[in-house]
mmCIF file of C-alpha atoms and ligand atoms in Angstrom:
data_model
loop_
_atom_site.group_PDB
_atom_site.id
_atom_site.type_symbol
_atom_site.label_atom_id
_atom_site.label_comp_id
_atom_site.label_asym_id
_atom_site.label_seq_id
_atom_site.Cartn_x
_atom_site.Cartn_y
_atom_site.Cartn_z
ATOM 1 C CA UNK A 1 28.888 -0.800 37.543
ATOM 2 C CA UNK A 2 25.647 -2.703 38.113
ATOM 3 C CA UNK A 3 23.882 0.438 39.273
ATOM 4 C CA UNK A 4 25.035 2.376 36.193
ATOM 5 C CA UNK A 5 23.856 -0.469 33.941
ATOM 6 C CA UNK A 6 20.447 -0.485 35.668
ATOM 7 C CA UNK A 7 20.240 3.309 35.537
ATOM 8 C CA UNK A 8 20.826 3.106 31.793
ATOM 9 C CA UNK A 9 18.302 0.274 31.421
ATOM 10 C CA UNK A 10 15.591 2.346 33.113
ATOM 11 C CA UNK A 11 16.452 5.472 31.115
ATOM 12 C CA UNK A 12 16.426 3.597 27.786
ATOM 13 C CA UNK A 13 13.081 2.009 28.566
ATOM 14 C CA UNK A 14 11.611 5.397 29.355
ATOM 15 C CA UNK A 15 13.068 6.625 26.057
ATOM 16 C CA UNK A 16 11.484 3.776 24.078
ATOM 17 C CA UNK A 17 8.160 3.300 25.834
ATOM 18 C CA UNK A 18 7.214 6.601 27.528
ATOM 19 C CA UNK A 19 4.978 7.599 29.140
ATOM 20 C CA UNK A 20 5.619 4.940 31.768
ATOM 21 C CA UNK A 21 4.867 4.466 35.457
ATOM 22 C CA UNK A 22 7.418 3.153 37.963
ATOM 23 C CA UNK A 23 5.348 -0.028 38.342
ATOM 24 C CA UNK A 24 5.369 -0.663 34.588
ATOM 25 C CA UNK A 25 9.131 -0.005 34.507
ATOM 26 C CA UNK A 26 9.620 -2.682 37.173
ATOM 27 C CA UNK A 27 7.673 -5.170 35.045
ATOM 28 C CA UNK A 28 9.590 -4.338 31.844
ATOM 29 C CA UNK A 29 13.067 -4.308 33.391
ATOM 30 C CA UNK A 30 12.559 -7.190 35.848
ATOM 31 C CA UNK A 31 13.994 -5.017 38.656
ATOM 32 C CA UNK A 32 12.145 -4.785 41.966
ATOM 33 C CA UNK A 33 9.953 -1.751 42.660
ATOM 34 C CA UNK A 34 12.162 -0.144 45.302
ATOM 35 C CA UNK A 35 15.234 -0.405 43.038
ATOM 36 C CA UNK A 36 13.274 1.180 40.196
ATOM 37 C CA UNK A 37 12.084 4.000 42.495
ATOM 38 C CA UNK A 38 15.614 4.750 43.608
ATOM 39 C CA UNK A 39 16.919 4.692 40.025
ATOM 40 C CA UNK A 40 14.091 6.984 38.891
ATOM 41 C CA UNK A 41 14.919 9.413 41.748
ATOM 42 C CA UNK A 42 18.508 9.432 40.487
ATOM 43 C CA UNK A 43 17.409 10.180 36.899
ATOM 44 C CA UNK A 44 15.043 12.899 38.170
ATOM 45 C CA UNK A 45 17.879 14.525 40.121
ATOM 46 C CA UNK A 46 19.968 14.619 36.936
ATOM 47 C CA UNK A 47 16.896 16.078 35.199
ATOM 48 C CA UNK A 48 17.130 13.475 32.430
ATOM 49 C CA UNK A 49 13.504 12.449 32.985
ATOM 50 C CA UNK A 50 10.503 14.266 34.412
ATOM 51 C CA UNK A 51 7.039 13.478 35.737
ATOM 52 C CA UNK A 52 4.100 14.319 33.527
ATOM 53 C CA UNK A 53 1.065 13.750 35.733
ATOM 54 C CA UNK A 54 -1.112 10.798 36.560
ATOM 55 C CA UNK A 55 -2.356 7.851 34.614
ATOM 56 C CA UNK A 56 -6.047 7.428 35.391
ATOM 57 C CA UNK A 57 -6.825 4.950 32.613
ATOM 58 C CA UNK A 58 -7.439 1.287 33.513
ATOM 59 C CA UNK A 59 -8.404 -0.438 36.703
ATOM 60 C CA UNK A 60 -5.241 -0.040 38.810
ATOM 61 C CA UNK A 61 -4.376 2.807 41.161
ATOM 62 C CA UNK A 62 -3.520 6.055 39.348
ATOM 63 C CA UNK A 63 0.261 6.265 38.912
ATOM 64 C CA UNK A 64 2.663 9.109 38.115
ATOM 65 C CA UNK A 65 4.002 8.816 34.589
ATOM 66 C CA UNK A 66 7.551 9.492 33.485
ATOM 67 C CA UNK A 67 9.072 10.604 30.220
ATOM 68 C CA UNK A 68 12.397 11.903 28.915
ATOM 69 C CA UNK A 69 12.871 15.547 29.898
ATOM 70 C CA UNK A 70 13.117 17.397 26.564
ATOM 71 C CA UNK A 71 14.886 20.310 28.263
ATOM 72 C CA UNK A 72 17.454 18.128 30.062
ATOM 73 C CA UNK A 73 19.951 20.243 28.166
ATOM 74 C CA UNK A 74 21.123 21.533 24.817
ATOM 75 C CA UNK A 75 23.295 19.621 22.397
ATOM 76 C CA UNK A 76 25.339 21.104 19.583
ATOM 77 C CA UNK A 77 25.316 19.041 16.405
ATOM 78 C CA UNK A 78 27.864 19.629 13.676
ATOM 79 C CA UNK A 79 27.686 18.099 10.228
ATOM 80 C CA UNK A 80 30.706 18.338 7.985
ATOM 81 C CA UNK A 81 29.250 17.870 4.533
ATOM 82 C CA UNK A 82 31.193 17.481 1.336
ATOM 83 C CA UNK A 83 30.284 20.972 0.109
ATOM 84 C CA UNK A 84 28.569 22.504 3.155
ATOM 85 C CA UNK A 85 28.773 22.745 6.909
ATOM 86 C CA UNK A 86 25.717 22.658 9.165
ATOM 87 C CA UNK A 87 25.401 23.350 12.876
ATOM 88 C CA UNK A 88 22.346 23.032 15.094
ATOM 89 C CA UNK A 89 21.397 23.415 18.720
ATOM 90 C CA UNK A 90 18.833 20.794 19.695
ATOM 91 C CA UNK A 91 17.180 19.723 22.919
ATOM 92 C CA UNK A 92 17.432 16.250 24.494
ATOM 93 C CA UNK A 93 14.704 14.783 22.250
ATOM 94 C CA UNK A 94 16.162 16.118 19.008
ATOM 95 C CA UNK A 95 14.011 19.195 18.562
ATOM 96 C CA UNK A 96 15.842 21.972 16.749
ATOM 97 C CA UNK A 97 16.210 25.180 18.775
ATOM 98 C CA UNK A 98 18.581 26.916 16.355
ATOM 99 C CA UNK A 99 20.338 25.888 13.179
ATOM 100 C CA UNK A 100 22.469 27.255 10.406
ATOM 101 C CA UNK A 101 23.852 25.751 7.228
ATOM 102 C CA UNK A 102 26.296 27.296 4.792
ATOM 103 C CA UNK A 103 28.237 26.344 1.695
ATOM 104 C CA UNK A 104 31.804 25.210 2.099
ATOM 105 C CA UNK A 105 34.265 24.798 -0.692
ATOM 106 C CA UNK A 106 35.847 21.322 -0.645
ATOM 107 C CA UNK A 107 38.834 22.640 -2.612
ATOM 108 C CA UNK A 108 39.891 25.218 0.010
ATOM 109 C CA UNK A 109 42.329 24.503 2.796
ATOM 110 C CA UNK A 110 41.084 22.173 5.501
ATOM 111 C CA UNK A 111 41.722 24.690 8.316
ATOM 112 C CA UNK A 112 39.472 27.222 6.599
ATOM 113 C CA UNK A 113 36.513 24.825 6.587
ATOM 114 C CA UNK A 114 37.211 23.815 10.188
ATOM 115 C CA UNK A 115 37.365 27.450 11.302
ATOM 116 C CA UNK A 116 34.125 28.187 9.481
ATOM 117 C CA UNK A 117 32.524 25.286 11.390
ATOM 118 C CA UNK A 118 34.001 26.340 14.753
ATOM 119 C CA UNK A 119 32.552 29.798 14.287
ATOM 120 C CA UNK A 120 29.067 28.360 13.748
ATOM 121 C CA UNK A 121 29.469 26.052 16.750
ATOM 122 C CA UNK A 122 30.333 29.158 18.818
ATOM 123 C CA UNK A 123 27.027 30.719 17.767
ATOM 124 C CA UNK A 124 25.083 27.603 18.791
ATOM 125 C CA UNK A 125 26.807 27.600 22.188
ATOM 126 C CA UNK A 126 26.002 31.291 22.704
ATOM 127 C CA UNK A 127 22.367 30.574 21.794
ATOM 128 C CA UNK A 128 22.228 27.776 24.378
ATOM 129 C CA UNK A 129 23.612 30.030 27.121
ATOM 130 C CA UNK A 130 21.154 32.730 26.135
ATOM 131 C CA UNK A 131 18.353 30.212 26.689
ATOM 132 C CA UNK A 132 19.771 29.369 30.102
ATOM 133 C CA UNK A 133 20.065 25.728 29.128
ATOM 134 C CA UNK A 134 22.966 23.555 30.261
ATOM 135 C CA UNK A 135 25.169 22.170 27.475
ATOM 136 C CA UNK A 136 25.363 18.389 27.388
ATOM 137 C CA UNK A 137 27.976 18.082 24.642
ATOM 138 C CA UNK A 138 28.866 18.477 21.007
ATOM 139 C CA UNK A 139 28.507 15.790 18.361
ATOM 140 C CA UNK A 140 30.227 15.799 15.015
ATOM 141 C CA UNK A 141 29.227 13.765 11.968
ATOM 142 C CA UNK A 142 31.888 13.447 9.296
ATOM 143 C CA UNK A 143 31.842 11.885 5.818
ATOM 144 C CA UNK A 144 34.476 9.212 6.224
ATOM 145 C CA UNK A 145 36.042 6.616 8.463
ATOM 146 C CA UNK A 146 36.398 7.672 12.087
ATOM 147 C CA UNK A 147 38.713 6.384 14.812
ATOM 148 C CA UNK A 148 36.323 6.520 17.779
ATOM 149 C CA UNK A 149 39.018 5.902 20.408
ATOM 150 C CA UNK A 150 41.208 8.763 19.215
ATOM 151 C CA UNK A 151 38.408 10.984 17.889
ATOM 152 C CA UNK A 152 40.137 11.309 14.528
ATOM 153 C CA UNK A 153 38.645 11.488 11.032
ATOM 154 C CA UNK A 154 40.944 8.898 9.477
ATOM 155 C CA UNK A 155 39.988 9.238 5.843
ATOM 156 C CA UNK A 156 37.293 11.045 3.918
ATOM 157 C CA UNK A 157 37.323 10.003 0.242
ATOM 158 C CA UNK A 158 34.972 12.833 -0.765
ATOM 159 C CA UNK A 159 36.789 15.582 1.158
ATOM 160 C CA UNK A 160 40.193 13.999 0.527
ATOM 161 C CA UNK A 161 41.095 14.607 4.191
ATOM 162 C CA UNK A 162 43.426 12.291 6.114
ATOM 163 C CA UNK A 163 43.932 11.941 9.883
ATOM 164 C CA UNK A 164 42.214 15.080 11.178
ATOM 165 C CA UNK A 165 42.046 15.161 15.024
ATOM 166 C CA UNK A 166 38.541 16.647 15.046
ATOM 167 C CA UNK A 167 37.687 15.753 18.663
ATOM 168 C CA UNK A 168 40.794 17.501 20.010
ATOM 169 C CA UNK A 169 40.230 20.591 17.832
ATOM 170 C CA UNK A 170 36.563 20.937 18.800
ATOM 171 C CA UNK A 171 36.998 20.224 22.501
ATOM 172 C CA UNK A 172 39.896 22.702 22.770
ATOM 173 C CA UNK A 173 37.842 25.421 21.123
ATOM 174 C CA UNK A 174 34.514 24.822 22.839
ATOM 175 C CA UNK A 175 35.439 23.268 26.191
ATOM 176 C CA UNK A 176 32.658 20.742 25.611
ATOM 177 C CA UNK A 177 32.638 16.976 25.690
ATOM 178 C CA UNK A 178 32.953 16.104 21.991
ATOM 179 C CA UNK A 179 31.801 12.979 20.161
ATOM 180 C CA UNK A 180 32.605 12.159 16.580
ATOM 181 C CA UNK A 181 31.056 9.575 14.304
ATOM 182 C CA UNK A 182 30.792 8.638 10.658
ATOM 183 C CA UNK A 183 27.872 10.535 9.067
ATOM 184 C CA UNK A 184 25.860 7.472 8.033
ATOM 185 C CA UNK A 185 26.293 5.777 11.420
ATOM 186 C CA UNK A 186 25.259 8.986 13.159
ATOM 187 C CA UNK A 187 22.177 9.332 10.944
ATOM 188 C CA UNK A 188 21.222 5.756 11.824
ATOM 189 C CA UNK A 189 21.478 6.559 15.540
ATOM 190 C CA UNK A 190 19.142 9.552 14.968
ATOM 191 C CA UNK A 191 16.643 7.259 13.290
ATOM 192 C CA UNK A 192 16.813 4.930 16.294
ATOM 193 C CA UNK A 193 16.496 7.657 18.963
ATOM 194 C CA UNK A 194 14.310 10.322 17.342
ATOM 195 C CA UNK A 195 12.952 8.848 14.118
ATOM 196 C CA UNK A 196 11.008 5.950 12.653
ATOM 197 C CA UNK A 197 13.147 3.170 14.194
ATOM 198 C CA UNK A 198 12.531 3.874 17.890
ATOM 199 C CA UNK A 199 11.299 0.398 18.671
ATOM 200 C CA UNK A 200 13.247 -1.542 16.020
ATOM 201 C CA UNK A 201 16.135 -3.734 17.141
ATOM 202 C CA UNK A 202 17.547 -4.941 13.816
ATOM 203 C CA UNK A 203 17.588 -2.504 10.957
ATOM 204 C CA UNK A 204 19.879 -1.086 8.291
ATOM 205 C CA UNK A 205 20.142 2.609 7.674
ATOM 206 C CA UNK A 206 21.250 3.526 4.155
ATOM 207 C CA UNK A 207 22.651 6.988 3.702
ATOM 208 C CA UNK A 208 22.400 7.763 0.002
ATOM 209 C CA UNK A 209 23.863 10.959 -1.364
ATOM 210 C CA UNK A 210 27.274 11.764 -2.802
ATOM 211 C CA UNK A 211 28.324 8.296 -1.657
ATOM 212 C CA UNK A 212 26.412 5.506 0.043
ATOM 213 C CA UNK A 213 27.051 4.817 3.695
ATOM 214 C CA UNK A 214 25.291 2.517 6.080
ATOM 215 C CA UNK A 215 24.557 2.073 9.757
ATOM 216 C CA UNK A 216 23.929 -1.504 10.861
ATOM 217 C CA UNK A 217 21.791 -1.898 13.978
ATOM 218 C CA UNK A 218 21.980 -5.281 15.623
ATOM 219 C CA UNK A 219 20.013 -5.979 18.817
ATOM 220 C CA UNK A 220 19.287 -2.277 19.269
ATOM 221 C CA UNK A 221 22.863 -1.047 19.001
ATOM 222 C CA UNK A 222 24.973 0.296 16.203
ATOM 223 C CA UNK A 223 27.366 -2.400 15.044
ATOM 224 C CA UNK A 224 30.843 -0.853 14.819
ATOM 225 C CA UNK A 225 32.981 -3.851 13.907
ATOM 226 C CA UNK A 226 36.543 -4.691 14.891
ATOM 227 C CA UNK A 227 38.119 -1.264 14.266
ATOM 228 C CA UNK A 228 34.956 0.819 14.354
ATOM 229 C CA UNK A 229 34.682 1.069 10.583
ATOM 230 C CA UNK A 230 31.730 -1.260 9.969
ATOM 231 C CA UNK A 231 29.027 -0.091 7.580
ATOM 232 C CA UNK A 232 31.068 1.027 4.570
ATOM 233 C CA UNK A 233 28.427 -0.602 2.427
ATOM 234 C CA UNK A 234 28.899 1.726 -0.547
ATOM 235 C CA UNK A 235 32.276 0.159 -1.189
ATOM 236 C CA UNK A 236 31.051 -3.408 -1.436
ATOM 237 C CA UNK A 237 32.838 -4.599 -4.542
ATOM 238 C CA UNK A 238 30.021 -5.873 -6.733
ATOM 239 C CA UNK A 239 31.205 -5.238 -10.262
ATOM 240 C CA UNK A 240 34.291 -6.087 -12.283
ATOM 241 C CA UNK A 241 34.547 -2.536 -13.606
ATOM 242 C CA UNK A 242 33.655 0.964 -12.498
ATOM 243 C CA UNK A 243 30.335 2.411 -13.607
ATOM 244 C CA UNK A 244 31.913 5.578 -14.966
ATOM 245 C CA UNK A 245 35.189 4.097 -16.216
ATOM 246 C CA UNK A 246 36.953 5.900 -13.328
ATOM 247 C CA UNK A 247 37.874 4.101 -10.120
ATOM 248 C CA UNK A 248 35.797 4.896 -7.017
ATOM 249 C CA UNK A 249 37.203 7.593 -4.699
ATOM 250 C CA UNK A 250 38.253 4.785 -2.336
ATOM 251 C CA UNK A 251 40.666 3.730 -5.066
ATOM 252 C CA UNK A 252 38.973 0.536 -6.224
ATOM 253 C CA UNK A 253 36.935 -0.259 -9.319
ATOM 254 C CA UNK A 254 33.472 -1.801 -9.203
ATOM 255 C CA UNK A 255 32.096 -0.322 -5.970
ATOM 256 C CA UNK A 256 28.333 -0.659 -5.510
ATOM 257 C CA UNK A 257 27.842 3.040 -4.650
ATOM 258 C CA UNK A 258 29.083 4.151 -8.081
ATOM 259 C CA UNK A 259 25.887 2.586 -9.497
ATOM 260 C CA UNK A 260 23.552 3.814 -6.797
ATOM 261 C CA UNK A 261 24.619 7.291 -5.625
ATOM 262 C CA UNK A 262 23.727 10.759 -6.861
ATOM 263 C CA UNK A 263 26.538 10.725 -9.409
ATOM 264 C CA UNK A 264 24.976 7.592 -10.926
ATOM 265 C CA UNK A 265 21.634 9.416 -11.098
ATOM 266 C CA UNK A 266 23.225 12.358 -12.872
ATOM 267 C CA UNK A 267 25.013 9.995 -15.268
ATOM 268 C CA UNK A 268 21.699 8.346 -16.204
ATOM 269 C CA UNK A 269 20.133 11.764 -16.859
ATOM 270 C CA UNK A 270 23.111 12.916 -18.938
ATOM 271 C CA UNK A 271 22.945 9.734 -21.019
ATOM 272 C CA UNK A 272 19.230 10.326 -21.593
ATOM 273 C CA UNK A 273 19.823 13.918 -22.689
ATOM 274 C CA UNK A 274 22.741 12.926 -24.951
ATOM 275 C CA UNK A 275 20.611 10.343 -26.703
ATOM 276 C CA UNK A 276 18.238 13.150 -27.637
ATOM 277 C CA UNK A 277 15.261 12.214 -25.455
ATOM 278 C CA UNK A 278 12.969 15.200 -24.838
ATOM 279 C CA UNK A 279 13.326 16.590 -21.306
ATOM 280 C CA UNK A 280 12.453 19.659 -19.257
ATOM 281 C CA UNK A 281 15.845 19.628 -17.567
ATOM 282 C CA UNK A 282 17.827 21.939 -19.916
ATOM 283 C CA UNK A 283 15.043 24.536 -19.569
ATOM 284 C CA UNK A 284 14.880 24.140 -15.760
ATOM 285 C CA UNK A 285 18.645 24.551 -15.514
ATOM 286 C CA UNK A 286 18.711 27.770 -17.496
ATOM 287 C CA UNK A 287 15.653 29.168 -15.661
ATOM 288 C CA UNK A 288 17.289 28.514 -12.298
ATOM 289 C CA UNK A 289 20.765 29.555 -13.513
ATOM 290 C CA UNK A 290 22.180 26.190 -12.469
ATOM 291 C CA UNK A 291 25.395 25.167 -14.179
ATOM 292 C CA UNK A 292 25.113 21.501 -13.283
ATOM 293 C CA UNK A 293 22.494 18.853 -12.594
ATOM 294 C CA UNK A 294 21.511 18.092 -9.003
ATOM 295 C CA UNK A 295 19.168 15.679 -7.228
ATOM 296 C CA UNK A 296 16.922 18.619 -6.392
ATOM 297 C CA UNK A 297 16.635 19.707 -10.035
ATOM 298 C CA UNK A 298 16.058 16.157 -11.286
ATOM 299 C CA UNK A 299 13.346 15.713 -8.652
ATOM 300 C CA UNK A 300 11.655 18.937 -9.813
ATOM 301 C CA UNK A 301 11.661 17.601 -13.383
ATOM 302 C CA UNK A 302 10.255 14.251 -12.209
ATOM 303 C CA UNK A 303 7.490 16.106 -10.316
ATOM 304 C CA UNK A 304 6.583 17.817 -13.602
ATOM 305 C CA UNK A 305 6.311 14.414 -15.297
ATOM 306 C CA UNK A 306 9.707 14.406 -17.040
ATOM 307 C CA UNK A 307 10.295 10.817 -18.184
ATOM 308 C CA UNK A 308 14.110 11.101 -18.400
ATOM 309 C CA UNK A 309 14.199 12.168 -14.747
ATOM 310 C CA UNK A 310 11.709 9.522 -13.617
ATOM 311 C CA UNK A 311 13.502 6.722 -15.519
ATOM 312 C CA UNK A 312 16.846 7.781 -14.051
ATOM 313 C CA UNK A 313 15.488 7.486 -10.495
ATOM 314 C CA UNK A 314 14.134 4.050 -11.402
ATOM 315 C CA UNK A 315 17.533 2.909 -12.736
ATOM 316 C CA UNK A 316 19.323 4.092 -9.602
ATOM 317 C CA UNK A 317 16.614 2.566 -7.403
ATOM 318 C CA UNK A 318 17.114 -0.765 -9.161
ATOM 319 C CA UNK A 319 20.888 -0.761 -8.535
ATOM 320 C CA UNK A 320 20.303 0.316 -4.977
ATOM 321 C CA UNK A 321 17.836 -2.528 -4.466
ATOM 322 C CA UNK A 322 20.277 -5.100 -5.850
ATOM 323 C CA UNK A 323 22.859 -4.126 -3.227
ATOM 324 C CA UNK A 324 20.261 -3.968 -0.459
ATOM 325 C CA UNK A 325 19.070 -7.501 -1.358
ATOM 326 C CA UNK A 326 22.544 -8.771 -0.441
ATOM 327 C CA UNK A 327 22.374 -7.016 2.912
ATOM 328 C CA UNK A 328 18.903 -8.414 3.580
ATOM 329 C CA UNK A 329 20.293 -11.929 3.024
ATOM 330 C CA UNK A 330 23.169 -11.317 5.435
ATOM 331 C CA UNK A 331 21.422 -9.399 8.232
ATOM 332 C CA UNK A 332 17.736 -10.345 8.003
ATOM 333 C CA UNK A 333 16.662 -6.864 9.183
ATOM 334 C CA UNK A 334 13.163 -5.768 10.268
ATOM 335 C CA UNK A 335 13.445 -2.648 8.176
ATOM 336 C CA UNK A 336 15.692 -0.816 5.748
ATOM 337 C CA UNK A 337 15.580 2.958 6.094
ATOM 338 C CA UNK A 338 16.833 5.126 3.256
ATOM 339 C CA UNK A 339 18.027 8.596 4.202
ATOM 340 C CA UNK A 340 20.254 11.298 2.737
ATOM 341 C CA UNK A 341 19.773 13.479 -0.335
ATOM 342 C CA UNK A 342 18.411 10.717 -2.575
ATOM 343 C CA UNK A 343 15.677 9.887 -0.056
ATOM 344 C CA UNK A 344 14.112 13.263 -0.906
ATOM 345 C CA UNK A 345 12.951 11.559 -4.114
ATOM 346 C CA UNK A 346 11.650 8.506 -2.274
ATOM 347 C CA UNK A 347 8.388 8.402 -4.221
ATOM 348 C CA UNK A 348 10.331 7.682 -7.468
ATOM 349 C CA UNK A 349 13.153 5.685 -5.949
ATOM 350 C CA UNK A 350 11.497 3.443 -3.358
ATOM 351 C CA UNK A 351 9.171 1.413 -5.618
ATOM 352 C CA UNK A 352 12.163 0.460 -7.803
ATOM 353 C CA UNK A 353 14.262 -0.338 -4.722
ATOM 354 C CA UNK A 354 11.482 -2.495 -3.251
ATOM 355 C CA UNK A 355 10.976 -4.348 -6.560
ATOM 356 C CA UNK A 356 14.670 -5.132 -6.931
ATOM 357 C CA UNK A 357 14.950 -6.239 -3.300
ATOM 358 C CA UNK A 358 11.977 -8.571 -3.585
ATOM 359 C CA UNK A 359 13.343 -10.057 -6.821
ATOM 360 C CA UNK A 360 16.836 -10.608 -5.466
ATOM 361 C CA UNK A 361 16.641 -11.322 -1.735
ATOM 362 C CA UNK A 362 15.781 -14.826 -0.556
ATOM 363 C CA UNK A 363 12.039 -15.135 0.053
ATOM 364 C CA UNK A 364 12.126 -16.470 3.613
ATOM 365 C CA UNK A 365 14.698 -13.918 4.700
ATOM 366 C CA UNK A 366 12.760 -11.055 3.153
ATOM 367 C CA UNK A 367 9.429 -11.936 4.794
ATOM 368 C CA UNK A 368 8.015 -8.865 6.661
ATOM 369 C CA UNK A 369 11.008 -6.685 5.773
ATOM 370 C CA UNK A 370 10.064 -3.177 4.720
ATOM 371 C CA UNK A 371 11.970 -0.467 2.849
ATOM 372 C CA UNK A 372 11.009 3.012 4.072
ATOM 373 C CA UNK A 373 12.241 6.614 3.835
ATOM 374 C CA UNK A 374 13.906 8.485 6.666
ATOM 375 C CA UNK A 375 11.935 11.359 8.188
ATOM 376 C CA UNK A 376 14.991 13.606 8.375
ATOM 377 C CA UNK A 377 15.618 14.211 4.653
ATOM 378 C CA UNK A 378 18.704 16.325 3.973
ATOM 379 C CA UNK A 379 19.445 16.760 7.663
ATOM 380 C CA UNK A 380 19.758 13.104 8.706
ATOM 381 C CA UNK A 381 23.420 13.483 9.709
ATOM 382 C CA UNK A 382 22.857 16.758 11.531
ATOM 383 C CA UNK A 383 20.236 15.035 13.704
ATOM 384 C CA UNK A 384 22.753 12.184 13.893
ATOM 385 C CA UNK A 385 25.452 14.458 15.296
ATOM 386 C CA UNK A 386 23.082 15.346 18.151
ATOM 387 C CA UNK A 387 21.898 11.762 18.518
ATOM 388 C CA UNK A 388 25.386 10.372 19.227
ATOM 389 C CA UNK A 389 25.621 12.648 22.275
ATOM 390 C CA UNK A 390 22.151 11.581 23.492
ATOM 391 C CA UNK A 391 23.052 7.929 22.811
ATOM 392 C CA UNK A 392 26.151 8.211 25.005
ATOM 393 C CA UNK A 393 24.046 9.665 27.837
ATOM 394 C CA UNK A 394 21.482 6.862 27.393
ATOM 395 C CA UNK A 395 24.224 4.326 28.106
ATOM 396 C CA UNK A 396 26.130 6.428 30.691
ATOM 397 C CA UNK A 397 23.472 8.481 32.515
ATOM 398 C CA UNK A 398 25.706 9.317 35.476
ATOM 399 C CA UNK A 399 27.974 11.306 33.136
ATOM 400 C CA UNK A 400 25.324 14.035 33.509
ATOM 401 C CA UNK A 401 25.617 15.946 36.760
ATOM 402 C CA UNK A 402 22.916 16.176 39.409
ATOM 403 C CA UNK A 403 21.597 19.629 40.135
HETATM 404 ZN ZN1 ZN B 501 34.709 2.481 -3.329
#
């Protein structure tokens, strides 16, 4: 137990601070040098880390440096979107080796979407074997609440799926070790392992798209709560009534996400168009043969200077910031990272978010807190699906065989 904990400690420090020498690792971890050497030998034999030459800078003796071995193995990431499925094969540091995304129809039978996804996962696995890379596992990010113990998608409001045993289905079909996680939580883990939050210990990841999800990181780990459902920030009940007059898909009125998600953005644009404000959007829609408004289209209009589009992003950013201010007061995070579809329009959204947060959060709590965009854009959860597998290895390195 102690050895596994120390093995993980050394691996995680290499992950966060590489390139590192054994001597530096001993200083950081507080373990003695011979223990560190033996733990490093263990990690080398599992090919989770590798040596990358000598450090000749500074006054001390040159030392061999270590880093995470990018080709420790391949990981299959699966993202079940609301209207698409995406599958990728990535290496151990989250670099994409192969990926494919296709539309899925949320109104078709559940088994059809699952089979479509299994077929893509099969292709990723074949690709990995072709590259002669060992498979370290499969991660699945799903838009809903997940029972981590049982590996079941308990409820997805946007897919309207209940109690789907995704881990069993995917492990039976692929023979791999399968991990499943809520999409926003997974995306937050990606940010922590591969993205802009590598060194941050306390941060909030906001996943803004069809709904709004959140991953809360406390002391460097994802906070899962009592039943594993923590982070359903979109359903914070902030208003007496629903924004659209309809209840939220969770069944309640007044949820924060209804004012701050992509539907809210589209509602603001529609209101602007109905009131007769001039806009490029009707022309853009007919040129691109789009039947309905989308974040992408509204962003294109904003880029061309369309005031209806720009104002709508500002309105949504303001609502988003009001909710985030509450979270800042509760968690006092170092940073807030906004990912998901809406983060693609960060240049229009973020200033309004930042303004609202600084107006509403308590001054002392807010000090040195930054709101930034995710680097993963649309694919935050796909990287997240891979990241949950890497995260498990980071905490349980001996689950990976020596060879
Ligand atoms: Zn709700």
